[in-house]
Amino acid sequence: MTTTEQPVTEPGHYGPRDVDNLWLHFSRMGSYGEQAPPVIVKGEGCYLWDDRGRRYLDGLAGLFVVQAGHGRRELAQAAAKQAEELAFFPIWSYAHPSAIELSKRLAAAAPGDLNRVFFTTGGGEAVETAWKAAKQYFKLVGKPAKHKVISRAIAYHGTTQGALSITGLPALKQDFEPLVPGAFRAANTNIYRAPYFGDDPKAFGQWAADQIEQAILFEGPDTVAAVFLEPVQNAGGCFPPPPGYFDRVREICDRHDVLLVSDEVICAFGRLGTTFACEKFGYVPDMITCAKGMTSGYSPIGAMIASDRVMEPFLRPGVTFPHGYTFGGHPVSAAVGLANLDVFEREGLNQHVLDTEHDFRRTLEKLTDLPIVGDVRGDGFFYGIELVKDKATKETFDADESERLLRGFLSGALFDAGLYCRADDRGDPVVQLAPPLIAGQAEFDEIEQILRGVLTEAWARL
């Protein structure tokens, strides 16, 4: 039932009562009682406009998604053309051309022998698929006790029950427990707060990788099926891998017959300057999970890409993977994915990121002269700025201070100043930035200037 109360708003504007029927994601719904949430009505290039005509720089590419930028007519046209020809058909024992062709493109771009593509509708479903595939794989090869997974502290891997179990953020999980059993955590690669070897990245990387082996040994190698790792960990504020880290992790997984899953839902499709981020860091996983940037957000799709080794037992006579999604490999989404990859190739978006990522870093690092900025870290077009109370001691904010700083001031102030980004407290307080891959120095400078003004005011308010 919809509300009958008529909003008192200007024509084309949305008031509080207009959104009464919309349940926003990851939102405190009670905070919108007297004020409507921001309503975004248009996007073009690196910019967004709200229902009142105000313009914002999209410093998060929607949600690490809009790689090719907003307003791409060719992607909208690809969707319309496919919808006219074949709007929907499932890939449950059937196939259609756009899913076939997109699977070929993804397999060709993936490293090593990752040649089999299982389509989903998003990243959490891709992670869920990878865990289920790992469990069944080991049953099929005669190791049925191998079902557990290792992931990292503070890492986010999705909201479905399995993916949430793999997620290393207790506050996101507590309301939905009990979750799927069998998921365990190891240390992440936050060298800024490293308990050991903080001044030696290579030694720290080996230590962090060894914590994964310790977790495998503690649980018993004959019970562990997979390790799930993001190339650059998102939650906590963009933790890149130290030198040698993934080489060591690959050795550990091989030693204990554990599958390595590269969770690239954020990092794939140019975010770090390569189609798949594992390529940038020189490792070949057994599975890749991906989504977001595959279509630059113009239509939803995700995928789990498996190696020939993982696929082999599923090709045996009579074997079925009893898993799937109605909209997985949707014809329209797959067609948009193909058109999006064409844009990447035609415009050289991956190379653009590689050519300008150092400019982005240098521009953001100008902010380190502010007393509130403790660390600037990340890779490609994917950065986190950690906020501190004391730069010398790296003292962070307590829970109440983070609440006042991030939700009470920063999120709204940055948006009001014309920058859409993320002020995040999953871990220590950070501001996260991931602009569309078409951004350049003008956008980098605008991001820095807006952040400088707002962070300066935030420090004055402490």
mmCIF file of C-alpha atoms in Angstrom, residues 115-253:
data_model
loop_
_atom_site.group_PDB
_atom_site.id
_atom_site.type_symbol
_atom_site.label_atom_id
_atom_site.label_comp_id
_atom_site.label_asym_id
_atom_site.label_seq_id
_atom_site.Cartn_x
_atom_site.Cartn_y
_atom_site.Cartn_z
ATOM 1 C CA ASN A 115 38.627 -20.981 -18.743
ATOM 2 C CA ARG A 116 35.166 -21.747 -17.345
ATOM 3 C CA VAL A 117 32.732 -18.925 -16.518
ATOM 4 C CA PHE A 118 29.738 -19.391 -14.201
ATOM 5 C CA PHE A 119 27.521 -16.312 -14.412
ATOM 6 C CA THR A 120 25.674 -14.780 -11.461
ATOM 7 C CA THR A 121 23.861 -11.461 -11.019
ATOM 8 C CA GLY A 122 26.327 -9.892 -8.587
ATOM 9 C CA GLY A 123 29.464 -10.204 -6.508
ATOM 10 C CA GLY A 124 28.029 -11.813 -3.376
ATOM 11 C CA GLU A 125 26.487 -14.534 -5.524
ATOM 12 C CA ALA A 126 29.849 -15.066 -7.226
ATOM 13 C CA VAL A 127 31.520 -15.566 -3.838
ATOM 14 C CA GLU A 128 28.725 -17.908 -2.765
ATOM 15 C CA THR A 129 29.214 -19.854 -5.988
ATOM 16 C CA ALA A 130 32.956 -20.172 -5.457
ATOM 17 C CA TRP A 131 32.555 -21.615 -1.955
ATOM 18 C CA LYS A 132 29.923 -24.100 -3.094
ATOM 19 C CA ALA A 133 32.052 -25.105 -6.076
ATOM 20 C CA ALA A 134 35.073 -25.625 -3.810
ATOM 21 C CA LYS A 135 33.075 -27.821 -1.441
ATOM 22 C CA GLN A 136 31.689 -29.992 -4.211
ATOM 23 C CA TYR A 137 35.030 -30.134 -6.016
ATOM 24 C CA PHE A 138 36.715 -31.768 -3.049
ATOM 25 C CA LYS A 139 33.836 -34.209 -2.600
ATOM 26 C CA LEU A 140 34.171 -35.195 -6.251
ATOM 27 C CA VAL A 141 37.945 -35.775 -5.963
ATOM 28 C CA GLY A 142 37.616 -37.888 -2.839
ATOM 29 C CA LYS A 143 38.384 -35.353 -0.097
ATOM 30 C CA PRO A 144 34.930 -34.703 1.374
ATOM 31 C CA ALA A 145 36.213 -33.273 4.663
ATOM 32 C CA LYS A 146 37.676 -30.232 2.918
ATOM 33 C CA HIS A 147 34.938 -27.627 3.282
ATOM 34 C CA LYS A 148 36.307 -24.735 5.385
ATOM 35 C CA VAL A 149 37.510 -21.382 4.106
ATOM 36 C CA ILE A 150 40.085 -18.864 5.297
ATOM 37 C CA SER A 151 39.673 -15.133 4.674
ATOM 38 C CA ARG A 152 41.123 -12.015 6.279
ATOM 39 C CA ALA A 153 40.179 -9.805 9.191
ATOM 40 C CA ILE A 154 37.925 -6.857 8.280
ATOM 41 C CA ALA A 155 37.511 -8.138 4.699
ATOM 42 C CA TYR A 156 34.085 -7.803 3.070
ATOM 43 C CA HIS A 157 32.947 -10.546 0.692
ATOM 44 C CA GLY A 158 29.162 -10.102 0.441
ATOM 45 C CA THR A 159 25.842 -10.322 2.262
ATOM 46 C CA THR A 160 24.431 -13.747 1.361
ATOM 47 C CA GLN A 161 24.692 -16.213 4.233
ATOM 48 C CA GLY A 162 27.784 -17.945 2.869
ATOM 49 C CA ALA A 163 29.543 -14.796 1.664
ATOM 50 C CA LEU A 164 28.709 -13.081 4.952
ATOM 51 C CA SER A 165 30.315 -15.970 6.829
ATOM 52 C CA ILE A 166 33.495 -15.400 4.818
ATOM 53 C CA THR A 167 33.304 -11.661 5.579
ATOM 54 C CA GLY A 168 35.576 -10.582 8.434
ATOM 55 C CA LEU A 169 33.412 -7.802 9.883
ATOM 56 C CA PRO A 170 31.680 -8.938 13.111
ATOM 57 C CA ALA A 171 29.328 -5.942 13.236
ATOM 58 C CA LEU A 172 27.833 -6.886 9.849
ATOM 59 C CA LYS A 173 27.278 -10.480 10.933
ATOM 60 C CA GLN A 174 25.916 -10.359 14.459
ATOM 61 C CA ASP A 175 22.286 -9.679 13.534
ATOM 62 C CA PHE A 176 22.153 -12.681 11.181
ATOM 63 C CA GLU A 177 23.874 -15.368 13.207
ATOM 64 C CA PRO A 178 24.096 -18.300 13.207
ATOM 65 C CA LEU A 179 25.735 -18.176 9.797
ATOM 66 C CA VAL A 180 27.201 -20.910 7.607
ATOM 67 C CA PRO A 181 29.845 -22.726 9.681
ATOM 68 C CA GLY A 182 33.394 -23.273 8.521
ATOM 69 C CA ALA A 183 34.766 -19.778 7.843
ATOM 70 C CA PHE A 184 37.877 -18.584 9.671
ATOM 71 C CA ARG A 185 40.034 -15.454 9.656
ATOM 72 C CA ALA A 186 43.727 -14.606 9.293
ATOM 73 C CA ALA A 187 45.619 -11.297 9.402
ATOM 74 C CA ASN A 188 45.164 -8.716 6.661
ATOM 75 C CA THR A 189 47.875 -6.632 4.975
ATOM 76 C CA ASN A 190 47.418 -3.294 6.749
ATOM 77 C CA ILE A 191 51.101 -2.390 7.088
ATOM 78 C CA TYR A 192 50.210 1.018 8.529
ATOM 79 C CA ARG A 193 49.126 -0.825 11.666
ATOM 80 C CA ALA A 194 51.359 -3.870 11.325
ATOM 81 C CA PRO A 195 52.038 -5.656 14.629
ATOM 82 C CA TYR A 196 55.372 -6.830 13.227
ATOM 83 C CA PHE A 197 57.781 -5.721 10.473
ATOM 84 C CA GLY A 198 56.000 -2.410 9.910
ATOM 85 C CA ASP A 199 59.221 -0.934 8.504
ATOM 86 C CA ASP A 200 59.977 -3.896 6.205
ATOM 87 C CA PRO A 201 57.225 -4.490 3.602
ATOM 88 C CA LYS A 202 58.724 -7.723 2.280
ATOM 89 C CA ALA A 203 59.126 -9.249 5.740
ATOM 90 C CA PHE A 204 55.635 -8.072 6.663
ATOM 91 C CA GLY A 205 54.219 -9.679 3.525
ATOM 92 C CA GLN A 206 55.795 -13.011 4.378
ATOM 93 C CA TRP A 207 54.532 -12.758 7.948
ATOM 94 C CA ALA A 208 50.979 -11.930 6.795
ATOM 95 C CA ALA A 209 50.972 -14.812 4.313
ATOM 96 C CA ASP A 210 52.301 -17.160 6.974
ATOM 97 C CA GLN A 211 49.305 -16.292 9.150
ATOM 98 C CA ILE A 212 47.131 -17.870 6.457
ATOM 99 C CA GLU A 213 49.202 -21.048 6.659
ATOM 100 C CA GLN A 214 48.891 -21.026 10.435
ATOM 101 C CA ALA A 215 45.115 -20.842 10.119
ATOM 102 C CA ILE A 216 45.117 -23.752 7.660
ATOM 103 C CA LEU A 217 47.334 -25.824 9.968
ATOM 104 C CA PHE A 218 45.242 -24.959 13.023
ATOM 105 C CA GLU A 219 42.016 -26.072 11.335
ATOM 106 C CA GLY A 220 43.726 -29.029 9.655
ATOM 107 C CA PRO A 221 44.723 -28.984 5.975
ATOM 108 C CA ASP A 222 42.453 -31.948 5.314
ATOM 109 C CA THR A 223 39.450 -29.764 6.283
ATOM 110 C CA VAL A 224 40.265 -26.503 4.435
ATOM 111 C CA ALA A 225 38.914 -26.102 0.908
ATOM 112 C CA ALA A 226 39.739 -22.508 -0.068
ATOM 113 C CA VAL A 227 41.353 -19.188 0.782
ATOM 114 C CA PHE A 228 39.416 -16.062 -0.290
ATOM 115 C CA LEU A 229 41.498 -12.903 -0.783
ATOM 116 C CA GLU A 230 40.922 -9.559 -2.490
ATOM 117 C CA PRO A 231 43.958 -8.334 -4.461
ATOM 118 C CA VAL A 232 43.554 -4.996 -2.641
ATOM 119 C CA GLN A 233 41.348 -5.396 0.413
ATOM 120 C CA ASN A 234 38.462 -2.947 0.405
ATOM 121 C CA ALA A 235 37.056 -2.815 3.950
ATOM 122 C CA GLY A 236 39.424 -1.112 6.353
ATOM 123 C CA GLY A 237 40.599 1.237 3.640
ATOM 124 C CA CYS A 238 42.381 -0.259 0.627
ATOM 125 C CA PHE A 239 45.137 -2.566 1.870
ATOM 126 C CA PRO A 240 47.467 -3.430 -1.031
ATOM 127 C CA PRO A 241 49.538 -6.618 -0.923
ATOM 128 C CA PRO A 242 53.146 -6.267 0.270
ATOM 129 C CA PRO A 243 55.932 -7.484 -2.037
ATOM 130 C CA GLY A 244 55.975 -11.255 -2.377
ATOM 131 C CA TYR A 245 52.717 -11.738 -0.499
ATOM 132 C CA PHE A 246 50.722 -13.495 -3.195
ATOM 133 C CA ASP A 247 53.692 -15.618 -4.290
ATOM 134 C CA ARG A 248 53.861 -16.913 -0.728
ATOM 135 C CA VAL A 249 50.103 -17.454 -0.481
ATOM 136 C CA ARG A 250 50.124 -19.396 -3.754
ATOM 137 C CA GLU A 251 52.899 -21.655 -2.398
ATOM 138 C CA ILE A 252 50.965 -22.237 0.815
ATOM 139 C CA CYS A 253 47.747 -23.135 -1.019
#
